[in-house]
XYZ file of C-alpha atoms in Angstrom:
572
model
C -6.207 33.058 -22.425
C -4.260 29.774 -23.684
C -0.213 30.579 -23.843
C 2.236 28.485 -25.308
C 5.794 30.242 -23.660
C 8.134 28.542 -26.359
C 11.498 29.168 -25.069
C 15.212 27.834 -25.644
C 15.453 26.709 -21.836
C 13.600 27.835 -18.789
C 15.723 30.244 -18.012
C 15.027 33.049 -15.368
C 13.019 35.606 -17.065
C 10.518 32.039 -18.282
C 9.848 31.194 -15.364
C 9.138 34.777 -13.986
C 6.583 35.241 -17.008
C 5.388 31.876 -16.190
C 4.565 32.989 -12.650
C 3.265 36.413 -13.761
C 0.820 35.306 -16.350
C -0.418 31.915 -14.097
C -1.194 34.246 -11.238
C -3.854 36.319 -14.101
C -5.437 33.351 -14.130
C -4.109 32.329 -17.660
C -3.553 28.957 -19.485
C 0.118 28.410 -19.425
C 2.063 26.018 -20.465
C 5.971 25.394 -22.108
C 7.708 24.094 -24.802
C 11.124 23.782 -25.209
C 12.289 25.033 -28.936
C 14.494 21.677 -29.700
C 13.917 21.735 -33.947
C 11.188 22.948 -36.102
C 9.094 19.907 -36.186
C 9.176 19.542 -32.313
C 7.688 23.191 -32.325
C 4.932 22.642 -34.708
C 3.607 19.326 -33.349
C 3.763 21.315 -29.663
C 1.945 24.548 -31.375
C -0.641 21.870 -33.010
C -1.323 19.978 -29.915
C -1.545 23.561 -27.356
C -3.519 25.322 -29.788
C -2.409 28.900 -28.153
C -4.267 31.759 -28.205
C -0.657 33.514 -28.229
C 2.442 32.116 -28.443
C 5.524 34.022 -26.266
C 8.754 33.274 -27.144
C 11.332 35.227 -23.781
C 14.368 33.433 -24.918
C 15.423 31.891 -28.432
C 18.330 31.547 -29.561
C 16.257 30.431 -33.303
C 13.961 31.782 -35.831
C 11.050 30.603 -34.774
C 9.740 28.208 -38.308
C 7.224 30.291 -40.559
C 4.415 27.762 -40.056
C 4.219 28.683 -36.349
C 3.911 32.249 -36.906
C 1.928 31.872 -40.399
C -0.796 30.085 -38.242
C -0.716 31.843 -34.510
C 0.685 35.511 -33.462
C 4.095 34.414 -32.006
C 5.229 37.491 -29.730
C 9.134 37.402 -29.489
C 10.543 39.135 -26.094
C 13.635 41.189 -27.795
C 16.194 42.716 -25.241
C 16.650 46.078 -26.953
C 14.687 49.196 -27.820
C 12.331 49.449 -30.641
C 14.355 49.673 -34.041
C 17.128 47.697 -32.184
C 17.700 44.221 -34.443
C 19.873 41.131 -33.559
C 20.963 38.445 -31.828
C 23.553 40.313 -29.076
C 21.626 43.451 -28.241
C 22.211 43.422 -24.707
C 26.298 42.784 -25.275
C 26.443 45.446 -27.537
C 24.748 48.100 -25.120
C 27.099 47.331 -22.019
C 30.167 46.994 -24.559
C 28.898 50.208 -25.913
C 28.303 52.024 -22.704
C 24.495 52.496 -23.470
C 23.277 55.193 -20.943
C 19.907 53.494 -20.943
C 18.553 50.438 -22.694
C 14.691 48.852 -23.236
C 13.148 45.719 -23.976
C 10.651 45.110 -26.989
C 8.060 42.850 -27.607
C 7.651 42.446 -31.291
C 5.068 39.847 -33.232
C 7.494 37.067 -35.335
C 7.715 37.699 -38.962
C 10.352 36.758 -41.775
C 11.893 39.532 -41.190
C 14.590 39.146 -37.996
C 13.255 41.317 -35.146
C 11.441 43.201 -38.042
C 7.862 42.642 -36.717
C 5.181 45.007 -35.451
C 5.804 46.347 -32.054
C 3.270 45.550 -29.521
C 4.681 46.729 -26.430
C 8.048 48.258 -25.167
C 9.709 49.446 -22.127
C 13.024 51.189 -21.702
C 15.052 50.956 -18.224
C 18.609 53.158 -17.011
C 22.004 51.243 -17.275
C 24.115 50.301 -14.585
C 27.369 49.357 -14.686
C 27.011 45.408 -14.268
C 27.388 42.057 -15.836
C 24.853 41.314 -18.701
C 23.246 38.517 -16.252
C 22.872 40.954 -13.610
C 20.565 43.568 -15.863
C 19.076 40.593 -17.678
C 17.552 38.953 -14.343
C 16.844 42.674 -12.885
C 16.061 45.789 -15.460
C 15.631 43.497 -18.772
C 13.414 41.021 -16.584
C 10.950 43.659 -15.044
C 10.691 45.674 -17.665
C 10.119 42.667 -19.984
C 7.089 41.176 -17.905
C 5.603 44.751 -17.872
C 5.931 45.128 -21.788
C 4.607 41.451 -22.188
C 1.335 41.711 -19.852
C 0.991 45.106 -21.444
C 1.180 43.701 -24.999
C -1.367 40.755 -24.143
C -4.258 43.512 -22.479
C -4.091 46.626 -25.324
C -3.078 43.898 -28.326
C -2.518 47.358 -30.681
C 0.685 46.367 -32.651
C 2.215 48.864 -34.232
C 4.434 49.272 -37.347
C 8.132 48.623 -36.238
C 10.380 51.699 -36.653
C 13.555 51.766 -39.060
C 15.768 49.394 -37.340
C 19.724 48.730 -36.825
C 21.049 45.319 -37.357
C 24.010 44.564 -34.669
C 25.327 40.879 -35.821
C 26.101 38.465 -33.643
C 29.037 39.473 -31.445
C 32.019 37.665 -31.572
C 34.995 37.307 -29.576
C 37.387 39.391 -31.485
C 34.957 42.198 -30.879
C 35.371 42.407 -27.103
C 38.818 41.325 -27.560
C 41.073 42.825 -24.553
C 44.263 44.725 -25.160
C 46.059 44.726 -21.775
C 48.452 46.996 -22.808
C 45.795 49.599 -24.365
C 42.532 48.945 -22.504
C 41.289 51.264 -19.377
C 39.651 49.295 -16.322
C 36.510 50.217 -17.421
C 37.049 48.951 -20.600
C 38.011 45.540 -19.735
C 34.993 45.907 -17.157
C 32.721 46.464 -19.920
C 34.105 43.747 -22.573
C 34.335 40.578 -19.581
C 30.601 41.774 -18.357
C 29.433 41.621 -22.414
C 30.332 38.216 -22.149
C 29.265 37.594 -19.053
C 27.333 33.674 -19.153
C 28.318 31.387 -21.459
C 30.931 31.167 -22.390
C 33.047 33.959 -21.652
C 35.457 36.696 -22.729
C 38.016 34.385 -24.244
C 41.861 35.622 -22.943
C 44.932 33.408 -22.234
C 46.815 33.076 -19.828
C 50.864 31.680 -21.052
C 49.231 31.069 -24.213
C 46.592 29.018 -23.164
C 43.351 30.422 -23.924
C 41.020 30.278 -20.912
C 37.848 32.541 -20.503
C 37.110 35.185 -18.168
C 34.262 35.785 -16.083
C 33.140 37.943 -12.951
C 35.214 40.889 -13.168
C 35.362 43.852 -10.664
C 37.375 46.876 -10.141
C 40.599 46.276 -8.185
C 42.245 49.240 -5.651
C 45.970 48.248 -7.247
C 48.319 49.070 -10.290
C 51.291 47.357 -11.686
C 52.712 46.688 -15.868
C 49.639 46.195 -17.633
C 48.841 42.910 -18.191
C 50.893 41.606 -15.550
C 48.916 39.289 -12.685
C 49.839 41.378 -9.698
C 48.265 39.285 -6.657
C 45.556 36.946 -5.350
C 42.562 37.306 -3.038
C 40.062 34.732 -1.285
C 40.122 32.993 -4.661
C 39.884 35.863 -7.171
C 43.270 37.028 -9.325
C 44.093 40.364 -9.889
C 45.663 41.736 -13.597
C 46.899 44.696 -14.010
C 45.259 47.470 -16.903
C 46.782 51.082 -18.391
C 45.401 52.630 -15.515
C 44.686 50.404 -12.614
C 43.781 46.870 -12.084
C 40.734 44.247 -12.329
C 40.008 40.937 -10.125
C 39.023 38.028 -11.979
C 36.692 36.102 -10.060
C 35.989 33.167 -12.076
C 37.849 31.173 -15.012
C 37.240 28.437 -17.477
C 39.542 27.018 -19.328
C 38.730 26.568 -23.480
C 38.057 23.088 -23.192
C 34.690 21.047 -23.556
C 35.203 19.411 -20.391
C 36.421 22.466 -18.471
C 34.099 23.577 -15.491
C 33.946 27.386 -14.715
C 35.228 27.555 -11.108
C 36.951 30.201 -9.151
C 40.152 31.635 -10.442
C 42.779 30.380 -7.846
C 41.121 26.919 -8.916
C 41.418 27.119 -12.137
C 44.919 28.403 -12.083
C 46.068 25.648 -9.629
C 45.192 23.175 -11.640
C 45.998 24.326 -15.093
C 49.642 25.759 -14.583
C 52.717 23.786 -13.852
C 53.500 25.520 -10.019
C 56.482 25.857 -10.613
C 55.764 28.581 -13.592
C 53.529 30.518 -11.254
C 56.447 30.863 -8.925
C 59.042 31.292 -11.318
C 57.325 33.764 -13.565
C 54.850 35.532 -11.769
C 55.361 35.688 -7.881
C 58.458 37.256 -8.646
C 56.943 39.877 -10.077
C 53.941 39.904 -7.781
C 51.768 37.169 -8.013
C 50.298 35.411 -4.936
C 48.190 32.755 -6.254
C 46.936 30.053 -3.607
C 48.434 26.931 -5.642
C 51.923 28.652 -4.565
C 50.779 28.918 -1.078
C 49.627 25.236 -0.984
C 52.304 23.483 -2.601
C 55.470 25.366 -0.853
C 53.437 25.254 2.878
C 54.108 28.882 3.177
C 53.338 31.975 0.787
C 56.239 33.455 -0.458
C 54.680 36.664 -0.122
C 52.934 36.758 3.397
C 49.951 39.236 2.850
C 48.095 38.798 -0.090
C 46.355 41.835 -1.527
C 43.088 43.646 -0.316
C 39.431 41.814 -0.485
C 37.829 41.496 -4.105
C 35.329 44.150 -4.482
C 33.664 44.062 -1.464
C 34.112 40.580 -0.454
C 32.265 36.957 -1.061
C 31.179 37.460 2.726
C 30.690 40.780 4.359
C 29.238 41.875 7.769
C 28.499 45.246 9.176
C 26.168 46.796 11.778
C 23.543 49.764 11.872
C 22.674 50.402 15.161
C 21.190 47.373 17.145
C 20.851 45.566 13.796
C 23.571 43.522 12.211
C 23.456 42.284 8.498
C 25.020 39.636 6.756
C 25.927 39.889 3.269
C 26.887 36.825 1.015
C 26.789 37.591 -2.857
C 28.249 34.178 -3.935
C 28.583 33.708 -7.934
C 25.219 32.293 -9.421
C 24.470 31.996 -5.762
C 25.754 28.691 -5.817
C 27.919 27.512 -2.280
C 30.489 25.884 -2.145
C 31.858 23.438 0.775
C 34.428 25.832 1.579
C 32.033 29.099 1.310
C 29.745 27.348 3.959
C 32.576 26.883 6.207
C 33.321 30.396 5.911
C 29.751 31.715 5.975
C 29.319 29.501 9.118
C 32.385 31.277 11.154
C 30.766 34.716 9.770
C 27.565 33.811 10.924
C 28.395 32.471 14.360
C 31.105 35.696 15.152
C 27.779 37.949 13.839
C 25.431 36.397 16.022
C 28.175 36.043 18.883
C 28.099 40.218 19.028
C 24.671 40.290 20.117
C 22.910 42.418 18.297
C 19.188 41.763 18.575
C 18.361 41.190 14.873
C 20.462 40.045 12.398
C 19.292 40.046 8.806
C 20.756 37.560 6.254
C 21.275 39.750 3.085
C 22.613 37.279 0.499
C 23.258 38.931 -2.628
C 21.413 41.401 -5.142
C 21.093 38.723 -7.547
C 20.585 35.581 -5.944
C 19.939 34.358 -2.252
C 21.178 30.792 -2.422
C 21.110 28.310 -4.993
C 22.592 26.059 -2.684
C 25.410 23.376 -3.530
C 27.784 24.810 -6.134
C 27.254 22.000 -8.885
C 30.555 22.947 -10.547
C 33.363 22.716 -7.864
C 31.345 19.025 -7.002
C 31.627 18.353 -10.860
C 35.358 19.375 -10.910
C 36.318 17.026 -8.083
C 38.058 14.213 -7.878
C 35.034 12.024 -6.560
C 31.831 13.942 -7.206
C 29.647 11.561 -4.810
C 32.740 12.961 -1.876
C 31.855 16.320 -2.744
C 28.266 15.945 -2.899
C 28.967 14.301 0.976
C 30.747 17.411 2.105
C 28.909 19.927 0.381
C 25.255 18.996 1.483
C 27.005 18.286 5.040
C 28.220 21.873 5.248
C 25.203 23.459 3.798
C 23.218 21.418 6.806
C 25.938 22.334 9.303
C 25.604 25.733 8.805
C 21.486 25.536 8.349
C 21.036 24.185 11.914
C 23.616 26.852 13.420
C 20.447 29.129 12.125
C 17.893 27.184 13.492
C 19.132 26.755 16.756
C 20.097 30.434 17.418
C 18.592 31.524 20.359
C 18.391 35.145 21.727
C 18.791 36.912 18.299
C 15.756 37.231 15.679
C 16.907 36.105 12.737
C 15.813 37.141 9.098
C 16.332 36.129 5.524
C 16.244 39.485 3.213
C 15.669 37.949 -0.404
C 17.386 40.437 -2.663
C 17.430 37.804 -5.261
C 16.181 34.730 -6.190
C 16.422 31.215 -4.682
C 16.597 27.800 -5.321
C 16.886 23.929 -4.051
C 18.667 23.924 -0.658
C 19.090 27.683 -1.095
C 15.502 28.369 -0.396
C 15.129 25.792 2.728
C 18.060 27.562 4.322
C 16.157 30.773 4.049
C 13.311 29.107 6.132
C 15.969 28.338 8.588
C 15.320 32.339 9.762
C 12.334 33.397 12.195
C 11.450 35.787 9.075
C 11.747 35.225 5.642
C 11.093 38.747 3.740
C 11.408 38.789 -0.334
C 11.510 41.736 -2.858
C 8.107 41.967 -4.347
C 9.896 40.178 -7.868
C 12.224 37.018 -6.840
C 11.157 33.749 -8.093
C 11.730 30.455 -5.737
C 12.583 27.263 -6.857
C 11.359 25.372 -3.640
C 12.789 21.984 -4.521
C 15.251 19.509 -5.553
C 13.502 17.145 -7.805
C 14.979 18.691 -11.549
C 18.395 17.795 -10.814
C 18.257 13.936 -11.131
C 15.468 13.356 -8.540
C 17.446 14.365 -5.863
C 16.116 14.071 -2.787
C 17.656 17.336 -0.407
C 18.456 18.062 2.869
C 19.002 21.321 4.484
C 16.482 19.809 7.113
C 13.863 21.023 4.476
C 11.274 17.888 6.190
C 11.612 19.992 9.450
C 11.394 23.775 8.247
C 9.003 23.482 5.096
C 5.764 21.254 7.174
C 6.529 23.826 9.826
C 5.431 26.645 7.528
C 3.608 25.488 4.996
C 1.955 21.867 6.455
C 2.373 18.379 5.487
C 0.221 18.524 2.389
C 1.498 21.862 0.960
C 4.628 20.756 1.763
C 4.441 17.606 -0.731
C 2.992 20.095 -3.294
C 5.634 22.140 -3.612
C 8.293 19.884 -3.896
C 6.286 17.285 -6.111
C 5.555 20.344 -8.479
C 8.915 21.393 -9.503
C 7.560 24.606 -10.417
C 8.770 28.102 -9.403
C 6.592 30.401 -7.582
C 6.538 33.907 -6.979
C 6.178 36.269 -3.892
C 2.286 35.823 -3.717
C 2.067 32.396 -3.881
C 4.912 31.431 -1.310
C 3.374 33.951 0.882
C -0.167 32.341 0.413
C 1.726 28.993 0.734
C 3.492 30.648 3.974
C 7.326 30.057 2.589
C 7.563 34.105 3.121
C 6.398 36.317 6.110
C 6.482 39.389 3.626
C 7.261 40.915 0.277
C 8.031 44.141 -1.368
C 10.172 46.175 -3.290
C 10.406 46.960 -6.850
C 13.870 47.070 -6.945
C 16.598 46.157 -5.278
C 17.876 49.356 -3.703
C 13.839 50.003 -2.146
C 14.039 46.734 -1.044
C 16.933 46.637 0.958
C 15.894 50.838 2.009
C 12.939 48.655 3.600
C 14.125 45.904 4.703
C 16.296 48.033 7.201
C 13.253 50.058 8.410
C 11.659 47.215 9.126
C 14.867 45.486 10.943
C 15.235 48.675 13.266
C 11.372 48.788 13.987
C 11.714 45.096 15.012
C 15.129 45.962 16.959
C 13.349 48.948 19.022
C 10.191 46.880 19.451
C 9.786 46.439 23.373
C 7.925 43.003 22.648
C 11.203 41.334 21.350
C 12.117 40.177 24.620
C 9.231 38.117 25.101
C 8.941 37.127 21.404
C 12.802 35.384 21.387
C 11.680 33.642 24.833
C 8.666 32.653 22.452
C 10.896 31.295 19.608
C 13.438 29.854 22.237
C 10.572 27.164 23.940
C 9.200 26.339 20.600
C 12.671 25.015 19.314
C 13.061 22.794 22.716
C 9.175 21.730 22.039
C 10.403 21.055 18.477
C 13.257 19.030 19.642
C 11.184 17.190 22.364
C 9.051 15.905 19.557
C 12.203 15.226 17.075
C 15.484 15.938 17.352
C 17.029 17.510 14.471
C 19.637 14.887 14.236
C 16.491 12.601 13.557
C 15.647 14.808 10.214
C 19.298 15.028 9.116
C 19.715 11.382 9.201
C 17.057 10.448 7.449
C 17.661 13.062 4.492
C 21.160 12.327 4.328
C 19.737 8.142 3.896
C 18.374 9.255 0.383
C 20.795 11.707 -0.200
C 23.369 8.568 -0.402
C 21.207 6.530 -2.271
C 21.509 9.818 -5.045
C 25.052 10.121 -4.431
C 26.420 6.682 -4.369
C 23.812 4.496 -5.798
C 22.849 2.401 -8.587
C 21.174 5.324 -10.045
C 23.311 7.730 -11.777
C 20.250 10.202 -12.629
C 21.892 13.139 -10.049
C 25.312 12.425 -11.746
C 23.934 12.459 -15.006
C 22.053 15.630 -14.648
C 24.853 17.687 -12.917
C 27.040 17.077 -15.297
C 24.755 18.169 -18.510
C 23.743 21.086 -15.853
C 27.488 22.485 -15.663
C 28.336 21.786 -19.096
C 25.094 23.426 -20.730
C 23.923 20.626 -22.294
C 20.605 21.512 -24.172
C 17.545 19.255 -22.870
C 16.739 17.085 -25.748
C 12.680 17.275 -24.846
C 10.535 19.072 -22.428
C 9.509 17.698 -19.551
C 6.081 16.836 -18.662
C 5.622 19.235 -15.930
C 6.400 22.205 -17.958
C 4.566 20.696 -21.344
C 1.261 20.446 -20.020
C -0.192 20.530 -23.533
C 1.447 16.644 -23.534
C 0.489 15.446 -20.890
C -2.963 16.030 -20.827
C -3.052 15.025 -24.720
C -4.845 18.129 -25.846
């Protein structure tokens, strides 16, 4: 069957349909919904058996739908109508939730009902169910949907408008924890659950629950580089701010508060009663309260150990890293592999793997092109201290999904396992033309040969858990969720652990790296990566500059490229 996915931005459920539906062995192909003419000229020129719209954020015009059955992917139950569904069921506690997929008429989510699914809430951020229970359930009611194609007459519905941002509005002297949990993780994206902080409005994102109490309202201490504020009847950590500005960059809190208050206010009016903020700590030399308070949630990095298996948890925001988080990854890593433990399993977190470079703190600095330097340098440091780990089987656990450098530090492992859903991004390309490192010319060939190799970054395409295992990116997948995932994953780590052929397998892996290096030092691959990796960063060509920036900012695409539009470029 010919598909046209028309869709406001590839976004992560796109290119998980995209995957599902190419792997059926149908048509596929994208266009991005820019203005009404733009649509129709694409619908005219794919001539789509069905079109499937996962994520609008317009009507979709009358002369598409007139013409072609347009299939709109609506996050909400049958009856359910509007453009914030999914806000309003976290913000409204929803005990469970669904996903409908409804045929485009003039009525707003009105249509006939071709398929549905409903899933169990969980207390999380709205981009946490999205990519996990709104995803899977979505691809299910959409595959469903295009095999029975039995609409049926929608139910009465309920309109919800759009939510706005007096409606999740936080009262710090009124609102429980899990009330201010549920109205930052409605807003969760962009752009935020709009506060203030001294009267300058800033928005809020990547909230957890905080073991500490104090006035409500009142910023009561700092950690790694999350804040802590104080509610009626405990406490939250704020992970990530942005101030309301259109040239502001979301970054982590202690960031965004360093830069954005005078110091000498933080000291004056809010370490005195409490607040240990890093920009304090930085600009006096010594903190003027010496033990700042416990870890955020769990912790950005987190190790522990189940028998002769250790496992190494990093669940960084968006999965992107930091220069700073692969320093710290790379002390956790070396001190993990340093207690000997026979396997040690690479957990990253329940939404994402790696992304690689965090595009934002590069965007906020001071000389982007520096940052790029340091940030790619780190992410390679830490990617050989994998590959050159010797007497400890290492695995990548995919959880989540991965992309860029993200996915080429996952090769880095002996083992690269995947739950039976995550979508990889195995290249660099989209973001300006950028060229990559994370020794990706050593570790991709070595799996997937030469001429695979230059597929799959040429492509800028995502693939699924089949293909890279086909492609040999992944050893193994499976899963259907994240909890049986990671129940396998450490059944599988403990079989490999007790398995009296390790021995000989890690002398195996240990003369293949010295073969490896015989034939090219690693130095060799870094060098030469890092050679175009200048060119992107301080060339004549601004294209990687120019497409960070409209990356962190959320600046729409203004066409849709070639790759994805393949009813363009081959003129049909």
């Amino acid at each position: 069957m010919r598909l046209l996915l028309l869709t406001h931005s590839f976004n992560s459920l796109t290119q998980r349909l995209f995957v599902e539906l190419e792997a059926r062995g149908h048509e596929v192909t994208i266009e991005f919904d820019i203005k009404d003419s733009v649509t129709i000229e694409a619908v005219r020129a794919a001539k789509p058996d069905l079109v499937i719209a996962p994520f609008l954020k317009r009507a979709i015009p009358p002369k598409v739908y007139e013409a072609h059955p347009c299939l709109v992917v609506h996050p909400g139950p049958p009856g359910d109508r509007g453009p914030s569904a999914l806000d309003w069921a976290i913000l409204n506690g929803e005990s469970e939730w669904g996903v409908t997929v409804l045929q485009a008429t003039a009525e707003m989510d009105g249509g006939p009902v071709w398929a549905s699914g409903r899933f169990p809430m969980r207390a999380a951020t709205k981009s946490s169910l999205y990519r996990n229970e709104v995803t899977e359930t979505a691809v299910r009611a959409v595959l469903d949907a295009i095999e029975h194609r039995s609409p049926q007459p929608a139910p009465p519905g309920l309109w919800r408008p759009l939510m706005k941002q007096a409606d999740r509005a936080i009262d710090w002297t009124g609102d429980s924890t899990e009330t201010v949990l549920r109205k930052i993780r409605s807003a969760d994206g962009n752009p935020g659950l709009l506060d203030e902080i001294h009267g300058r409005p800033v928005y809020l994102h990547d909230a957890t629950p905080a073991e500490a109490s104090g006035p409500p309202g009142d910023w009561l201490g700092w950690s790694g580089t999350s804040l802590c504020r104080a509610t009626v009847d405990g406490a939250v950590w704020i992970g990530h701010l942005r101030w309301k500005d259109p040239e502001a960059v979301k970054l982590p809190a202690t960031l965004v508060a360093d830069t954005g208050i005078p110091l000498a206010r933080w000291r004056e009016e809010d370490v005195e009663s409490g607040l240990r903020c890093a920009c304090a700590q930085r600009s006096a030399g010594s903190h003027p309260h010496p033990d700042p308070l416990p870890p955020a949630g769990e912790g950005e990095i987190r190790y522990h150990r189940h028998g002769a298996v250790g496992y190494l948890h990093f669940p960084f925001h968006n999965g992107a890293m930091s220069t700073e988080q692969c320093q710290r990854l790379l002390t956790a890593y070396t001190e993990a592999v340093a207690e000997g433990t026979p396997v040690l399993v690479l957990m990253g977190g329940p939404d994402f793997w790696s992304n690689g470079i965090h595009l934002n703190t590069i965007e906020a600095a001071a000389s982007p092109a520096d940052e790029s330097w340091r940030n790619i340098n780190a992410m390679n440091d830490l990617t050989r201290a994998i590959v050159t780990t010797s007497g400890t089987l290492v695995i990548s656990a995919m959880q989540g999904n991965a992309g860029a450098g993200g996915v080429f530090l996952a090769l880095a492992a002996d083992e690269v396992w995947a739950r039976d859903g995550v979508v990889l991004n195995p290249h660099y390309k989209g973001m300006g033309n950028l060229y990559g490192s994370e020794y990706w010319t050593y570790l991709l060939p070595r799996r997937a040969g030469a001429e695979q190799a230059a597929q799959v970054t040429q492509a800028r395409l995502p693939i699924g858990t089949a293909e890279a295992r086909r492609l040999g990116l992944i050893d193994a997948h499976f899963g259907a969720d994240v909890p049986g995932f990671v129940a396998e994953v450490e059944r599988r780590a403990a079989a490999l652990a007790a398995d009296p052929s390790l021995p000989a397998r890690l002398t195996a892996k240990a003369a293949r790296r010295a073969a490896d290096e015989a034939a090219r030092p690693l130095d060799d691959y870094r060098r030469a990566e890092l050679e175009r990796m200048t060119l992107n960063f301080y060339g004549f060509d601004p294209s990687y500059h120019v497409a960070r920036y409209n990356f962190v900012r959320k600046v729409p695409k203004s066409r849709t490229p070639l790759y994805l539009a393949r009813h363009r470029s081959m003129g049909t």
